[in-house]
Amino acid sequence: MLIATSRRPEAQWRPQCLRRATLWTPQYSLQGTRLGLCWRTEQALGQRCQQLTWCSSQLPTMAWGLPSTASLARFCQKLNRLKTLEEPTRETSLRRHLTTLDLTLQGVGGMVGLGLYILTGTVAKWMAGPAVLVSFSVAAVASLLTALCYAEFVVRVPCRGSSYLFTYVFTGELWAFLVGWIVLIQWLIGVAAMARVWSSYLDVIFSYRIRSFTEAHVGIWQVPFLARYPDFLAAGIILLFLAFVSCGGRVSSWVNHIFSAISLIVILFIIILGFVLAHPHNWSAEEGGFAPFGFSGIMTGAATCFYAFAGFGAIAASSVEARNPKRTVPMALAISVGVVAGAYILVSTVLTLMVPWHNLDPDSALADAFHQQGHSWAAFIVVAGAICAIITLLLNILLFVPRMVCAMSADGLFFQVFACVHPRTQVPVVGILVFGVLMAFLALLLDLEALVQFLSIGIMLELTVLTTSIIILRFRKSPPSSSQGPGSPVGTEQASAPEPGQLRPALRPYLRFLGGCRPGAAVAWSLSVLVASAITLDCVLVFGDSALHLPPWGYTLLLLLSSATFLLSLLVLGAHQQQRRQDTFQVPMVPLTPALSILLNVFLMLHLSYVTWLGFSIWLLIGLVVYFGYGIRHSKENQQERPRLMATHSSLKMVPALQPPSQAPAQEPGHMEEPTSP
C-alpha cells in the first residue's frame, strides 16, 4: 500500500504524498476494477496532507513544478518582515539636553561641506553654468519635502537611527537591505570625493606643485571615468583618518560645533568678498549667458545638488538626546536645510560672478576663483574652511559606514564577519578596514566628475523609499506595542477613531465601490498606482520630446492620462482614514506632501546620465544577489520565526485516515506516522 507503516522522516514521504495523490489518481480512476484502490489511496493521502497544514507552504513547487499560492505568500511575507525593536536597543535612558540650536548646528555641519566644496564648481562648469543657483533652489525644495517625511520617522523611533533602521521598522526587510546597500555606496563614493577635494584645496596652497610633480613622474591618464592622474594624497588622507578611527578616536560634539562655526564664518567671508569682486559681465551672453545648458542642464544640476543636503541625517543620530523631539527635530531639519540652501545659493552666485563659469577649476573652485582674482590670501582662508568642514565629515562618515554595516550584519542581512567589534575600542575593525581601503582605492583612481555623478541618485532613491513609507505608515493600524516618541505616553490615539485604512464614513455613500475592500487593500493598490503614474508622468515630461519622439497628440494624451491617474490615486488615498497622533510629529498634508516629494525626486533622477543609471543598476543587482544568496536565510527575524514554526508544527496531531465501512478498523497508534519538526 501507499501508506508506509514505518516511521520515516517526513521530508522523504511528504513530496511523494502530493505527487502520488496527483499523478496516480487519474490513472486508476479510469479503470473500474481498481476504483476502490483509487478511493482508498486518495482519501488516506488527502486526509494526511490536510492535517499537515504547513505542508503546502513549505513545499517550493507543486506537482507540475509551479509555485503554490501559499509558497508565494510565504515568500512575500519574508521580504516584508518588520524589525521589532527590543528593549535593550532603546536609548530612551540618555539625558535629553540637546536644543534646537544644537541639532541645527549638527545639521549644518553635516551639509555644508558636501555641496559647498564638492559640487558647486563641478555643477557650475559642466551642468548648469551660472544657473547653478537655480539648481540649488530646486534641490532645496525637494530636500525640504523629504526632510519633513524623514522627521516623522526620527521622532517615532526611540533610538539612534538611520534610513536603514527606519525602513526595517516600518516598511520591510528587503527594502531595508536595499536602502542600506544604497547608503553604503553613496558614502563610499562621498568619502572618496571629499578626499579628492581636500587634496585639490591643499594643492592650491602649494601653487599646484603636487599635481605637477605627480603628472611629471607618473604621467597623465586618458581613460574615461579615471582621474587625470592618481591622487596619492587623497588616498593617504583617507588611510590617515582610517588609522585614527580604528584606534577608537571620535569627534566630540564641541569639536563639531567649532568646525561648523568656522565653516559658517568662512561662508560669510566668501559671500562678502565675493560680491565685492563680482563682475556682472560674467553672466552676459558673451560668456555663455545665465543658463548655457538650458532647462535640462538646470535639472541635471538640481539632481546632482540634491546630495548637498544629504547631511541632515546627522540630526537623526542625536535626536534621542533632544529635549522635545516632537518640536526640536522638525524645526532643526527645516532650519538647517533653509540655512544651507541660502548659503549655497549665495556662494554659487558670487562664484560665477567672480570668474566666468567656463574658467572654473571644478576640483577647487572657490579657492581657485580668489586665486584668479589675485587674492591668494583669501584662497588660504577658503582652504582652511574647506579643511575644517571636510575633517568633520570624513570622521563622521568613517564612523557611520562601518557601524551601519555592523548593524546590518547583526540583523543577519550581511556577512557576520562585519559584526565583529574590537573588545577594547568597541570599533568594528573589519568593516573599517575593508570599506576604508575601498574608499582609498576609489579616491586614488576615479575622477571627481565621475564620483559626483553617482552621489545623488542613491540618496534620492533612498529618501523616495522613505517618503513612500510615510504613506504606508499613515494608513496602517499602529499596534499597541508600536514605538512611541521619547517621553510620550502610549495609547494616545482615540479609541473611538475609525481604523486607519478604512474609507472615511462621510464618503462611503459616494464611493460604494471601495466600501467592500478590507482595510488597507484599496490604499495599497492606490499607492502602487500613484508611484507608477508618477514615474510615467515624469518619463513623459523628460523624454516625451527627445527620446520617445512622440507626436504632439500622443504627448498630450499621455500627459493627460498620467496626470489624471496620479490625481485620481491621490484622491483615493485621501478618502481613507489616517492615523491621528498627538504625541509625535506628523508630516502635514499627507498624502499630498509625500506624493509631491516622490514626483519631484523621480523627475530629478531621470535627468541623470544613463551611465549613472547603469552603474547604479549594477550595484543594486550585486546587492540583490547578496540578499537572496545570504541575507534572506540568515536574517535575525527569520531565525526568530523558525522556533515559532517548529512549535506550531509539533502541536499538530494526526488522526486515523478515513476508510470506507468495508475496510478493517484503523491502524494501531504505533503504526501512525507523526509529523516531526523540519
Tab-separated table of C-alpha atoms in Angstrom, residues 471 475 513-514 517 520-534 565-576 591:
chain	number	residue	atom	x	y	z
A	471	ILE	CA	2.074	56.875	3.217
A	475	PHE	CA	-2.802	54.279	6.551
A	513	PHE	CA	-17.251	50.506	-4.897
A	514	LEU	CA	-14.451	50.938	-2.320
A	517	CYS	CA	-12.434	46.383	0.403
A	520	GLY	CA	-5.638	48.822	3.647
A	521	ALA	CA	-6.338	46.955	0.389
A	522	ALA	CA	-7.530	49.995	-1.564
A	523	VAL	CA	-4.688	52.039	-0.050
A	524	ALA	CA	-2.078	49.524	-1.225
A	525	TRP	CA	-3.435	49.481	-4.772
A	526	SER	CA	-3.755	53.269	-4.861
A	527	LEU	CA	-0.205	53.741	-3.633
A	528	SER	CA	1.118	51.377	-6.307
A	529	VAL	CA	-0.823	53.280	-8.968
A	530	LEU	CA	0.433	56.586	-7.537
A	531	VAL	CA	4.090	55.591	-7.813
A	532	ALA	CA	3.615	54.073	-11.282
A	533	SER	CA	1.754	57.142	-12.569
A	534	ALA	CA	4.400	59.461	-11.081
A	565	THR	CA	-4.196	58.765	-12.903
A	566	PHE	CA	-1.820	60.437	-10.452
A	567	LEU	CA	-4.515	62.813	-9.183
A	568	LEU	CA	-7.142	60.071	-9.003
A	569	SER	CA	-4.919	57.778	-6.940
A	570	LEU	CA	-4.087	60.738	-4.717
A	571	LEU	CA	-7.788	61.409	-4.144
A	572	VAL	CA	-8.476	57.755	-3.372
A	573	LEU	CA	-5.698	57.796	-0.775
A	574	GLY	CA	-7.072	60.980	0.758
A	575	ALA	CA	-10.527	59.399	1.025
A	576	HIS	CA	-9.272	56.847	3.579
A	591	PRO	CA	-0.658	62.128	1.148
